[in-house]
PDB file of C-alpha atoms in Angstrom:
ATOM      1  CA  MET A   1     -25.420  18.059  -6.783  1.00 89.00           C
ATOM      2  CA  LYS A   2     -23.498  15.519  -8.965  1.00 95.00           C
ATOM      3  CA  TYR A   3     -19.845  14.532  -8.494  1.00 97.00           C
ATOM      4  CA  VAL A   4     -17.777  12.701 -11.089  1.00 97.00           C
ATOM      5  CA  VAL A   5     -15.309  10.394  -9.328  1.00 97.00           C
ATOM      6  CA  GLY A   6     -12.029   9.138 -10.952  1.00 96.00           C
ATOM      7  CA  ALA A   7     -10.582   5.647 -10.355  1.00 92.00           C
ATOM      8  CA  ARG A   8      -8.676   2.853 -12.049  1.00 88.00           C
ATOM      9  CA  GLY A   9     -10.880   0.406 -13.844  1.00 86.00           C
ATOM     10  CA  SER A  10      -9.743  -2.693 -11.975  1.00 87.00           C
ATOM     11  CA  LYS A  11     -12.174  -4.650  -9.736  1.00 91.00           C
ATOM     12  CA  LEU A  12     -10.427  -3.631  -6.550  1.00 91.00           C
ATOM     13  CA  SER A  13     -10.401  -0.014  -7.416  1.00 93.00           C
ATOM     14  CA  MET A  14     -14.128  -0.041  -8.385  1.00 95.00           C
ATOM     15  CA  ALA A  15     -14.968  -1.909  -5.206  1.00 95.00           C
ATOM     16  CA  GLN A  16     -13.099   0.750  -3.167  1.00 96.00           C
ATOM     17  CA  THR A  17     -14.687   3.597  -5.082  1.00 97.00           C
ATOM     18  CA  ASN A  18     -18.110   2.150  -4.646  1.00 97.00           C
ATOM     19  CA  TRP A  19     -17.425   1.738  -0.927  1.00 97.00           C
ATOM     20  CA  VAL A  20     -16.423   5.309  -0.695  1.00 98.00           C
ATOM     21  CA  ILE A  21     -19.549   6.355  -2.544  1.00 98.00           C
ATOM     22  CA  SER A  22     -21.828   4.371  -0.305  1.00 97.00           C
ATOM     23  CA  GLU A  23     -20.191   6.103   2.807  1.00 98.00           C
ATOM     24  CA  LEU A  24     -20.609   9.518   1.189  1.00 98.00           C
ATOM     25  CA  GLN A  25     -24.382   8.859   0.438  1.00 97.00           C
ATOM     26  CA  LYS A  26     -24.888   8.134   4.100  1.00 97.00           C
ATOM     27  CA  VAL A  27     -23.805  11.723   4.949  1.00 96.00           C
ATOM     28  CA  ASN A  28     -24.725  13.472   1.716  1.00 94.00           C
ATOM     29  CA  PRO A  29     -28.042  11.693   0.629  1.00 93.00           C
ATOM     30  CA  ASP A  30     -28.995  14.340  -1.839  1.00 92.00           C
ATOM     31  CA  CYS A  31     -25.847  14.060  -3.887  1.00 94.00           C
ATOM     32  CA  GLU A  32     -25.173  11.905  -6.981  1.00 96.00           C
ATOM     33  CA  TYR A  33     -21.966  10.253  -7.914  1.00 97.00           C
ATOM     34  CA  GLU A  34     -20.672   9.102 -11.346  1.00 97.00           C
ATOM     35  CA  ILE A  35     -17.639   6.961 -11.588  1.00 97.00           C
ATOM     36  CA  LYS A  36     -15.176   7.676 -14.559  1.00 96.00           C
ATOM     37  CA  PRO A  37     -12.624   4.813 -14.928  1.00 93.00           C
ATOM     38  CA  ILE A  38      -9.203   5.938 -16.095  1.00 91.00           C
ATOM     39  CA  THR A  39      -6.284   3.865 -17.349  1.00 79.00           C
ATOM     40  CA  THR A  40      -2.953   4.457 -15.690  1.00 65.00           C
ATOM     41  CA  LYS A  41       0.650   3.534 -16.515  1.00 51.00           C
ATOM     42  CA  GLY A  42       0.551   0.876 -13.877  1.00 50.00           C
ATOM     43  CA  ASP A  43      -2.368  -0.790 -15.646  1.00 49.00           C
ATOM     44  CA  THR A  44      -0.548  -1.004 -19.004  1.00 45.00           C
ATOM     45  CA  ASP A  45       3.042  -1.797 -17.806  1.00 45.00           C
ATOM     46  CA  THR A  46       3.294  -5.533 -17.433  1.00 51.00           C
ATOM     47  CA  ARG A  47       6.662  -5.490 -15.606  1.00 48.00           C
ATOM     48  CA  PRO A  48       6.879  -6.434 -11.919  1.00 48.00           C
ATOM     49  CA  LEU A  49       6.090  -3.279  -9.825  1.00 48.00           C
ATOM     50  CA  PHE A  50       9.363  -3.188  -8.111  1.00 47.00           C
ATOM     51  CA  THR A  51      11.339  -2.966 -11.368  1.00 46.00           C
ATOM     52  CA  ILE A  52       9.479   0.257 -12.713  1.00 42.00           C
ATOM     53  CA  GLU A  53      11.472   3.390 -12.063  1.00 45.00           C
ATOM     54  CA  GLN A  54       8.518   5.615 -11.511  1.00 47.00           C
ATOM     55  CA  LYS A  55       6.441   6.859  -8.481  1.00 53.00           C
ATOM     56  CA  GLY A  56       2.640   7.352  -8.810  1.00 51.00           C
ATOM     57  CA  ILE A  57       2.364   4.750 -11.611  1.00 52.00           C
ATOM     58  CA  PHE A  58      -1.263   4.050 -10.463  1.00 55.00           C
ATOM     59  CA  GLU A  59      -2.471   7.528  -9.873  1.00 79.00           C
ATOM     60  CA  LYS A  60      -0.625  10.065 -12.129  1.00 84.00           C
ATOM     61  CA  GLU A  61      -3.248  10.172 -14.949  1.00 89.00           C
ATOM     62  CA  ILE A  62      -6.208  10.136 -12.517  1.00 93.00           C
ATOM     63  CA  ASP A  63      -4.914  12.975 -10.432  1.00 93.00           C
ATOM     64  CA  LYS A  64      -4.136  15.047 -13.704  1.00 93.00           C
ATOM     65  CA  ALA A  65      -7.863  14.683 -14.486  1.00 94.00           C
ATOM     66  CA  VAL A  66      -8.624  16.161 -10.954  1.00 96.00           C
ATOM     67  CA  ALA A  67      -6.167  19.070 -11.477  1.00 96.00           C
ATOM     68  CA  GLU A  68      -7.650  19.767 -14.874  1.00 95.00           C
ATOM     69  CA  LYS A  69     -11.249  19.685 -13.508  1.00 96.00           C
ATOM     70  CA  GLU A  70     -12.235  16.750 -15.778  1.00 96.00           C
ATOM     71  CA  ILE A  71     -13.376  14.954 -12.495  1.00 97.00           C
ATOM     72  CA  ASP A  72     -14.168  16.288  -9.057  1.00 98.00           C
ATOM     73  CA  PHE A  73     -12.073  13.831  -6.864  1.00 98.00           C
ATOM     74  CA  ALA A  74     -10.197  10.576  -7.198  1.00 97.00           C
ATOM     75  CA  VAL A  75     -10.186   7.426  -5.107  1.00 97.00           C
ATOM     76  CA  HIS A  76      -6.746   5.625  -4.718  1.00 94.00           C
ATOM     77  CA  SER A  77      -5.151   2.896  -2.663  1.00 92.00           C
ATOM     78  CA  LEU A  78      -3.086   5.304  -0.331  1.00 93.00           C
ATOM     79  CA  LYS A  79       0.161   3.301  -0.732  1.00 86.00           C
ATOM     80  CA  ASP A  80      -0.055   4.250  -4.510  1.00 81.00           C
ATOM     81  CA  VAL A  81      -0.140   7.906  -3.755  1.00 88.00           C
ATOM     82  CA  PRO A  82       3.353   9.563  -3.822  1.00 84.00           C
ATOM     83  CA  SER A  83       4.175  12.061  -1.109  1.00 82.00           C
ATOM     84  CA  GLN A  84       4.424  14.994  -3.469  1.00 85.00           C
ATOM     85  CA  LEU A  85       1.146  15.800  -5.284  1.00 90.00           C
ATOM     86  CA  ALA A  86       0.664  18.564  -7.834  1.00 91.00           C
ATOM     87  CA  ASP A  87       0.531  22.012  -6.093  1.00 93.00           C
ATOM     88  CA  ASN A  88      -3.278  22.296  -6.605  1.00 96.00           C
ATOM     89  CA  LEU A  89      -4.061  18.808  -5.208  1.00 96.00           C
ATOM     90  CA  ILE A  90      -4.475  17.557  -1.681  1.00 97.00           C
ATOM     91  CA  ILE A  91      -5.369  14.184   0.087  1.00 97.00           C
ATOM     92  CA  ALA A  92      -8.734  15.640   1.134  1.00 98.00           C
ATOM     93  CA  SER A  93      -9.940  12.479   3.152  1.00 98.00           C
ATOM     94  CA  ILE A  94      -8.670   9.206   4.515  1.00 98.00           C
ATOM     95  CA  PRO A  95     -11.529   7.000   5.569  1.00 98.00           C
ATOM     96  CA  LYS A  96     -11.315   4.239   8.275  1.00 97.00           C
ATOM     97  CA  ARG A  97      -8.426   2.114   7.386  1.00 97.00           C
ATOM     98  CA  GLU A  98      -8.851  -1.666   6.617  1.00 96.00           C
ATOM     99  CA  LYS A  99      -6.705  -4.275   8.265  1.00 95.00           C
ATOM    100  CA  VAL A 100      -3.050  -3.686   7.441  1.00 96.00           C
ATOM    101  CA  ASN A 101      -1.602  -7.240   7.516  1.00 96.00           C
ATOM    102  CA  ASP A 102      -0.552  -9.540   4.749  1.00 97.00           C
ATOM    103  CA  ILE A 103      -2.094 -12.897   4.199  1.00 97.00           C
ATOM    104  CA  PHE A 104      -0.981 -16.258   2.823  1.00 97.00           C
ATOM    105  CA  ILE A 105      -2.993 -18.281   0.210  1.00 96.00           C
ATOM    106  CA  SER A 106      -1.842 -21.790  -0.928  1.00 95.00           C
ATOM    107  CA  SER A 107      -3.193 -24.360  -3.176  1.00 91.00           C
ATOM    108  CA  ASP A 108      -3.528 -26.959  -0.430  1.00 91.00           C
ATOM    109  CA  ASP A 109      -4.619 -24.470   2.352  1.00 93.00           C
ATOM    110  CA  SER A 110      -1.342 -24.950   4.029  1.00 95.00           C
ATOM    111  CA  SER A 111       0.272 -22.151   5.982  1.00 96.00           C
ATOM    112  CA  LEU A 112       3.635 -20.593   5.310  1.00 97.00           C
ATOM    113  CA  GLU A 113       5.123 -22.629   8.237  1.00 96.00           C
ATOM    114  CA  LYS A 114       3.883 -25.866   6.821  1.00 96.00           C
ATOM    115  CA  ILE A 115       3.960 -25.603   3.149  1.00 96.00           C
ATOM    116  CA  LYS A 116       6.311 -28.174   1.562  1.00 96.00           C
ATOM    117  CA  SER A 117      10.064 -27.402   0.915  1.00 97.00           C
ATOM    118  CA  GLY A 118      10.713 -26.320  -2.582  1.00 95.00           C
ATOM    119  CA  SER A 119       7.282 -24.520  -3.079  1.00 95.00           C
ATOM    120  CA  ILE A 120       7.020 -21.600  -5.430  1.00 95.00           C
ATOM    121  CA  ILE A 121       5.485 -18.663  -3.790  1.00 96.00           C
ATOM    122  CA  GLY A 122       4.362 -15.489  -5.751  1.00 94.00           C
ATOM    123  CA  THR A 123       4.326 -11.892  -4.717  1.00 92.00           C
ATOM    124  CA  SER A 124       4.280  -8.507  -6.436  1.00 84.00           C
ATOM    125  CA  SER A 125       6.325  -6.880  -3.557  1.00 84.00           C
ATOM    126  CA  LEU A 126      10.048  -7.062  -2.918  1.00 83.00           C
ATOM    127  CA  ARG A 127       9.310  -6.319   0.766  1.00 86.00           C
ATOM    128  CA  ARG A 128       7.263  -9.528   0.916  1.00 92.00           C
ATOM    129  CA  ALA A 129       9.693 -11.460  -1.124  1.00 90.00           C
ATOM    130  CA  VAL A 130      12.508 -10.609   1.375  1.00 90.00           C
ATOM    131  CA  GLN A 131      10.202 -11.402   4.407  1.00 93.00           C
ATOM    132  CA  ILE A 132       9.100 -14.726   2.862  1.00 95.00           C
ATOM    133  CA  SER A 133      12.761 -15.871   2.380  1.00 93.00           C
ATOM    134  CA  ARG A 134      13.570 -14.880   5.892  1.00 92.00           C
ATOM    135  CA  GLN A 135      10.806 -17.184   7.259  1.00 94.00           C
ATOM    136  CA  ARG A 136      11.386 -19.984   4.745  1.00 95.00           C
ATOM    137  CA  SER A 137      14.712 -20.137   3.049  1.00 94.00           C
ATOM    138  CA  ASP A 138      13.758 -23.500   1.510  1.00 96.00           C
ATOM    139  CA  VAL A 139      11.151 -22.118  -0.797  1.00 96.00           C
ATOM    140  CA  THR A 140      11.451 -20.190  -4.070  1.00 95.00           C
ATOM    141  CA  VAL A 141       9.826 -16.651  -4.352  1.00 93.00           C
ATOM    142  CA  LYS A 142       9.024 -15.407  -7.806  1.00 91.00           C
ATOM    143  CA  PRO A 143       7.412 -12.238  -9.068  1.00 89.00           C
ATOM    144  CA  ILE A 144       3.620 -12.258  -9.974  1.00 89.00           C
ATOM    145  CA  ARG A 145       1.385  -9.696 -11.655  1.00 79.00           C
ATOM    146  CA  GLY A 146      -2.363  -9.384 -12.282  1.00 81.00           C
ATOM    147  CA  ASN A 147      -5.397  -8.504 -10.300  1.00 83.00           C
ATOM    148  CA  ILE A 148      -6.297 -10.273  -7.023  1.00 88.00           C
ATOM    149  CA  GLU A 149      -8.461 -12.883  -8.637  1.00 87.00           C
ATOM    150  CA  THR A 150      -5.862 -13.680 -11.340  1.00 87.00           C
ATOM    151  CA  ARG A 151      -3.177 -14.123  -8.645  1.00 90.00           C
ATOM    152  CA  ILE A 152      -5.441 -16.372  -6.553  1.00 89.00           C
ATOM    153  CA  ASN A 153      -6.134 -18.526  -9.660  1.00 88.00           C
ATOM    154  CA  LYS A 154      -2.451 -18.978 -10.276  1.00 90.00           C
ATOM    155  CA  THR A 155      -2.163 -20.965  -6.987  1.00 88.00           C
ATOM    156  CA  SER A 156      -3.000 -24.015  -8.792  1.00 77.00           C
ATOM    157  CA  GLY A 157       0.391 -25.666  -8.085  1.00 68.00           C
ATOM    158  CA  GLU A 158       1.362 -25.517 -11.666  1.00 78.00           C
ATOM    159  CA  ASN A 159       3.131 -22.165 -11.622  1.00 87.00           C
ATOM    160  CA  TYR A 160       2.714 -21.053  -7.981  1.00 94.00           C
ATOM    161  CA  ASP A 161       1.959 -23.108  -4.979  1.00 95.00           C
ATOM    162  CA  ALA A 162       1.021 -20.018  -2.906  1.00 96.00           C
ATOM    163  CA  ILE A 163       0.905 -16.135  -2.941  1.00 96.00           C
ATOM    164  CA  VAL A 164       1.246 -13.471  -0.337  1.00 96.00           C
ATOM    165  CA  LEU A 165      -0.733 -10.379  -0.654  1.00 94.00           C
ATOM    166  CA  ALA A 166      -2.624  -7.736   1.455  1.00 95.00           C
ATOM    167  CA  GLN A 167      -5.757  -8.719   3.391  1.00 96.00           C
ATOM    168  CA  ALA A 168      -7.348  -5.353   2.706  1.00 95.00           C
ATOM    169  CA  GLY A 169      -7.842  -6.239  -1.050  1.00 93.00           C
ATOM    170  CA  ILE A 170      -9.467  -9.491  -0.221  1.00 94.00           C
ATOM    171  CA  SER A 171     -11.823  -7.821   2.194  1.00 94.00           C
ATOM    172  CA  ARG A 172     -12.916  -5.074  -0.032  1.00 93.00           C
ATOM    173  CA  LEU A 173     -13.527  -7.433  -2.942  1.00 93.00           C
ATOM    174  CA  GLY A 174     -15.321  -9.853  -0.780  1.00 92.00           C
ATOM    175  CA  VAL A 175     -13.504 -12.782  -2.177  1.00 90.00           C
ATOM    176  CA  ASP A 176     -14.277 -16.113  -0.640  1.00 90.00           C
ATOM    177  CA  VAL A 177     -11.009 -17.829  -0.296  1.00 92.00           C
ATOM    178  CA  ASN A 178      -9.226 -19.676   2.549  1.00 94.00           C
ATOM    179  CA  PHE A 179      -6.175 -17.776   3.817  1.00 95.00           C
ATOM    180  CA  THR A 180      -3.745 -17.499   6.803  1.00 96.00           C
ATOM    181  CA  PRO A 181      -3.291 -14.111   8.349  1.00 97.00           C
ATOM    182  CA  LEU A 182       0.428 -13.070   8.692  1.00 97.00           C
ATOM    183  CA  SER A 183       1.492 -11.123  11.658  1.00 95.00           C
ATOM    184  CA  VAL A 184       2.685  -7.537  11.259  1.00 94.00           C
ATOM    185  CA  ASP A 185       5.881  -8.472  13.171  1.00 91.00           C
ATOM    186  CA  ASP A 186       6.916 -11.088  10.762  1.00 92.00           C
ATOM    187  CA  PHE A 187       5.537  -9.289   7.702  1.00 95.00           C
ATOM    188  CA  SER A 188       5.667  -5.534   8.338  1.00 94.00           C
ATOM    189  CA  PRO A 189       3.240  -3.839   5.949  1.00 94.00           C
ATOM    190  CA  SER A 190       4.031  -1.146   3.449  1.00 91.00           C
ATOM    191  CA  PRO A 191       3.573   2.383   4.742  1.00 92.00           C
ATOM    192  CA  GLY A 192      -0.138   3.278   4.085  1.00 94.00           C
ATOM    193  CA  GLN A 193      -1.269  -0.323   3.358  1.00 95.00           C
ATOM    194  CA  GLY A 194      -4.909  -0.973   3.959  1.00 96.00           C
ATOM    195  CA  ALA A 195      -5.934   2.702   3.483  1.00 97.00           C
ATOM    196  CA  ILE A 196      -7.722   4.676   0.898  1.00 97.00           C
ATOM    197  CA  ALA A 197      -6.769   8.290  -0.192  1.00 97.00           C
ATOM    198  CA  ILE A 198      -9.271  10.593  -1.681  1.00 98.00           C
ATOM    199  CA  VAL A 199      -7.672  13.387  -3.741  1.00 97.00           C
ATOM    200  CA  ALA A 200      -9.386  16.633  -4.611  1.00 98.00           C
ATOM    201  CA  ARG A 201      -8.321  20.281  -5.688  1.00 98.00           C
ATOM    202  CA  ILE A 202      -6.991  22.257  -2.867  1.00 97.00           C
ATOM    203  CA  ASP A 203      -9.261  25.242  -3.721  1.00 97.00           C
ATOM    204  CA  ASP A 204     -12.443  23.079  -4.062  1.00 97.00           C
ATOM    205  CA  ILE A 205     -13.455  23.931  -0.480  1.00 97.00           C
ATOM    206  CA  HIS A 206     -17.057  22.558  -0.823  1.00 96.00           C
ATOM    207  CA  THR A 207     -15.848  19.209  -2.071  1.00 97.00           C
ATOM    208  CA  ILE A 208     -13.111  18.882   0.598  1.00 98.00           C
ATOM    209  CA  GLU A 209     -15.675  19.549   3.332  1.00 97.00           C
ATOM    210  CA  MET A 210     -17.895  16.957   1.930  1.00 97.00           C
ATOM    211  CA  LEU A 211     -15.133  14.443   1.785  1.00 98.00           C
ATOM    212  CA  LYS A 212     -14.024  15.249   5.341  1.00 98.00           C
ATOM    213  CA  LYS A 213     -17.309  13.914   6.561  1.00 97.00           C
ATOM    214  CA  ILE A 214     -16.067  10.298   6.003  1.00 98.00           C
ATOM    215  CA  GLU A 215     -12.531  10.829   7.299  1.00 98.00           C
ATOM    216  CA  ASP A 216     -11.213   8.718  10.168  1.00 98.00           C
ATOM    217  CA  ILE A 217      -8.847  10.875  12.237  1.00 97.00           C
ATOM    218  CA  ASP A 218      -6.854   8.013  13.745  1.00 97.00           C
ATOM    219  CA  SER A 219      -6.361   6.565  10.288  1.00 97.00           C
ATOM    220  CA  ARG A 220      -5.266  10.003   9.072  1.00 98.00           C
ATOM    221  CA  LEU A 221      -2.730  10.465  11.888  1.00 98.00           C
ATOM    222  CA  GLU A 222      -1.248   6.980  11.628  1.00 97.00           C
ATOM    223  CA  ILE A 223      -0.655   7.270   7.923  1.00 96.00           C
ATOM    224  CA  GLU A 224       0.825  10.706   8.323  1.00 97.00           C
ATOM    225  CA  ALA A 225       3.460   9.187  10.691  1.00 97.00           C
ATOM    226  CA  GLU A 226       4.227   6.293   8.307  1.00 96.00           C
ATOM    227  CA  ARG A 227       4.467   8.646   5.190  1.00 93.00           C
ATOM    228  CA  ALA A 228       6.666  11.084   7.114  1.00 94.00           C
ATOM    229  CA  LEU A 229       8.952   8.288   7.954  1.00 93.00           C
ATOM    230  CA  SER A 230       9.003   7.076   4.286  1.00 88.00           C
ATOM    231  CA  ASP A 231       9.744  10.592   3.171  1.00 87.00           C
ATOM    232  CA  PHE A 232      12.491  11.214   5.531  1.00 86.00           C
ATOM    233  CA  ILE A 233      14.473   8.068   4.417  1.00 81.00           C
ATOM    234  CA  ASP A 234      13.139   8.149   0.934  1.00 72.00           C
ATOM    235  CA  SER A 235      12.114   4.484   0.714  1.00 59.00           C
ATOM    236  CA  GLY A 236      10.441   3.517  -2.493  1.00 52.00           C
ATOM    237  CA  CYS A 237       8.956   0.270  -3.987  1.00 50.00           C
ATOM    238  CA  ARG A 238      12.403  -1.261  -4.546  1.00 54.00           C
ATOM    239  CA  PHE A 239      13.667  -0.798  -0.927  1.00 67.00           C
ATOM    240  CA  PRO A 240      12.081  -3.489   1.422  1.00 72.00           C
ATOM    241  CA  LEU A 241      10.765  -1.343   4.332  1.00 84.00           C
ATOM    242  CA  GLY A 242       7.741  -1.993   6.317  1.00 92.00           C
ATOM    243  CA  ALA A 243       6.124   0.566   8.787  1.00 94.00           C
ATOM    244  CA  TYR A 244       3.030   0.470  10.965  1.00 96.00           C
ATOM    245  CA  ALA A 245       1.641   3.123  13.160  1.00 97.00           C
ATOM    246  CA  LYS A 246      -0.990   2.364  15.805  1.00 97.00           C
ATOM    247  CA  SER A 247      -2.824   4.887  18.050  1.00 96.00           C
ATOM    248  CA  GLU A 248      -3.759   4.276  21.618  1.00 94.00           C
ATOM    249  CA  GLY A 249      -5.360   7.074  23.648  1.00 94.00           C
ATOM    250  CA  ASN A 250      -3.116  10.156  22.982  1.00 95.00           C
ATOM    251  CA  LYS A 251      -0.098   8.088  22.141  1.00 97.00           C
ATOM    252  CA  MET A 252       1.079   6.571  18.906  1.00 98.00           C
ATOM    253  CA  THR A 253       3.600   3.877  18.330  1.00 98.00           C
ATOM    254  CA  LEU A 254       5.418   3.648  15.045  1.00 98.00           C
ATOM    255  CA  THR A 255       7.250   0.251  14.292  1.00 97.00           C
ATOM    256  CA  VAL A 256       9.569  -0.086  11.272  1.00 95.00           C
ATOM    257  CA  TYR A 257      11.462  -2.953   9.851  1.00 93.00           C
ATOM    258  CA  ALA A 258      14.041  -2.345   7.096  1.00 89.00           C
ATOM    259  CA  PHE A 259      15.818  -5.179   5.353  1.00 87.00           C
ATOM    260  CA  SER A 260      18.800  -5.726   3.107  1.00 84.00           C
ATOM    261  CA  VAL A 261      17.756  -6.984  -0.231  1.00 77.00           C
ATOM    262  CA  ASP A 262      19.029 -10.540   0.375  1.00 79.00           C
ATOM    263  CA  GLY A 263      17.238 -10.482   3.822  1.00 82.00           C
ATOM    264  CA  LYS A 264      20.379 -11.312   5.739  1.00 84.00           C
ATOM    265  CA  GLN A 265      20.459  -8.057   7.576  1.00 86.00           C
ATOM    266  CA  PHE A 266      17.558  -6.039   9.126  1.00 88.00           C
ATOM    267  CA  LEU A 267      16.886  -3.024  11.514  1.00 91.00           C
ATOM    268  CA  GLN A 268      13.868  -2.822  13.794  1.00 94.00           C
ATOM    269  CA  VAL A 269      13.006   0.504  15.479  1.00 96.00           C
ATOM    270  CA  SER A 270       9.808   1.172  17.540  1.00 97.00           C
ATOM    271  CA  GLN A 271       9.039   4.510  19.149  1.00 97.00           C
ATOM    272  CA  SER A 272       6.053   6.108  20.847  1.00 98.00           C
ATOM    273  CA  GLY A 273       4.954   9.819  20.675  1.00 97.00           C
ATOM    274  CA  ASP A 274       2.252  12.232  20.734  1.00 97.00           C
ATOM    275  CA  LYS A 275      -0.569  10.970  18.464  1.00 96.00           C
ATOM    276  CA  ASN A 276      -1.254  14.648  17.373  1.00 97.00           C
ATOM    277  CA  ASN A 277       2.243  15.228  16.004  1.00 97.00           C
ATOM    278  CA  PRO A 278       2.631  12.206  13.829  1.00 97.00           C
ATOM    279  CA  LYS A 279       5.132  13.783  11.350  1.00 96.00           C
ATOM    280  CA  LEU A 280       7.547  14.481  14.212  1.00 97.00           C
ATOM    281  CA  LEU A 281       7.258  10.804  15.238  1.00 98.00           C
ATOM    282  CA  GLY A 282       8.016   9.602  11.714  1.00 96.00           C
ATOM    283  CA  LYS A 283      10.965  11.907  11.502  1.00 95.00           C
ATOM    284  CA  GLN A 284      12.352  10.761  14.863  1.00 96.00           C
ATOM    285  CA  VAL A 285      12.058   7.117  13.780  1.00 96.00           C
ATOM    286  CA  GLY A 286      13.709   7.904  10.508  1.00 93.00           C
ATOM    287  CA  GLU A 287      16.669   9.627  12.383  1.00 94.00           C
ATOM    288  CA  ASP A 288      17.061   6.591  14.545  1.00 95.00           C
ATOM    289  CA  LEU A 289      17.052   4.359  11.444  1.00 92.00           C
ATOM    290  CA  ARG A 290      19.741   6.508   9.748  1.00 90.00           C
ATOM    291  CA  SER A 291      21.900   6.496  12.865  1.00 92.00           C
ATOM    292  CA  LYS A 292      21.744   2.723  12.837  1.00 92.00           C
ATOM    293  CA  GLY A 293      22.925   2.263   9.320  1.00 87.00           C
ATOM    294  CA  ILE A 294      19.728   2.045   7.216  1.00 86.00           C
ATOM    295  CA  ASN A 295      21.625   3.366   4.210  1.00 82.00           C
ATOM    296  CA  ASP A 296      24.010   0.539   4.220  1.00 82.00           C
ATOM    297  CA  LEU A 297      21.101  -1.895   3.752  1.00 80.00           C
ATOM    298  CA  ALA A 298      20.309  -0.445   0.350  1.00 72.00           C
ATOM    299  CA  LEU A 299      23.905  -1.204  -0.945  1.00 70.00           C
ATOM    300  CA  ASN A 300      23.800  -3.292  -4.221  1.00 63.00           C
ATOM    301  CA  TRP A 301      19.858  -3.428  -4.180  1.00 66.00           C
ATOM    302  CA  ARG A 302      19.675  -2.785  -7.984  1.00 61.00           C
ATOM    303  CA  GLU A 303      21.689  -5.833  -8.962  1.00 66.00           C
ATOM    304  CA  LYS A 304      19.939  -7.994  -6.558  1.00 65.00           C
ATOM    305  CA  VAL A 305      16.582  -6.838  -7.801  1.00 63.00           C
ATOM    306  CA  GLU A 306      17.389  -7.547 -11.434  1.00 64.00           C
ATOM    307  CA  GLU A 307      18.720 -11.013 -10.473  1.00 66.00           C
ATOM    308  CA  TRP A 308      15.621 -11.931  -8.545  1.00 56.00           C
ATOM    309  CA  ASN A 309      13.327 -10.716 -11.328  1.00 57.00           C
ATOM    310  CA  LYS A 310      14.913 -13.294 -13.702  1.00 61.00           C
ATOM    311  CA  THR A 311      13.924 -16.249 -11.463  1.00 57.00           C
TER     312      THR A 311
END
């Protein structure tokens, strides 16, 4: 049997999709897979990501192709997938998650702690920008776009002295570059960071069963907790919130950091619960954050984002 797989045409997306296919071939050796690259709004819009008022900018066109049976399933970075899919679509499989932490890459191989005062650090994430400024108030953080190789090449010292991005992308691309890992306590990751989502039609039982063969149950449960939290408080790309769930035995701990846009205020909540009821844990953490004033942290964020984007 032959499957047509939809994905973005970027190098990272192709690397992720080829990895998924290699995993599927191990459990379905008689099947064939053809990749169909699809251009999305996120690929053509050159504005910094956090300034774009639209969820699903990297997946909408691809998932539409799944829904309309132009392709059999789609491979996405999970953090790009909105919580609400079309009624006839489902996240059919979440394979084993990559490392969730961010990393620091600089022109002189210095760490964030040791890079010289006044350095210019690039990031595509408002969350990372806030966390960088909290760690080093003496550096300048500027928006940066482009694929991973493009961002790395910009750390020449001419426009950027360093960048911060997710380790998962570097790992999946196999990029040979020196970097310093950043702790998830200082740089809490975006909900779903490091994970891949495979989307299929909800009535395509055969394809779903095939995709389930490469699912990692702990990754699925951890991400369900993170996404339940995000849905409960309705955080988006503009709101600098980090969340990370970790399973151990039958328990799961969900740790969340939420920041004001200027980074001067923050909330930190960590709760443990039943691993097999991740959505309840996410909702409970969300309720705790609300009771502690998370909505106050979002005040004046729009003006601050526009101001930062002009730097």
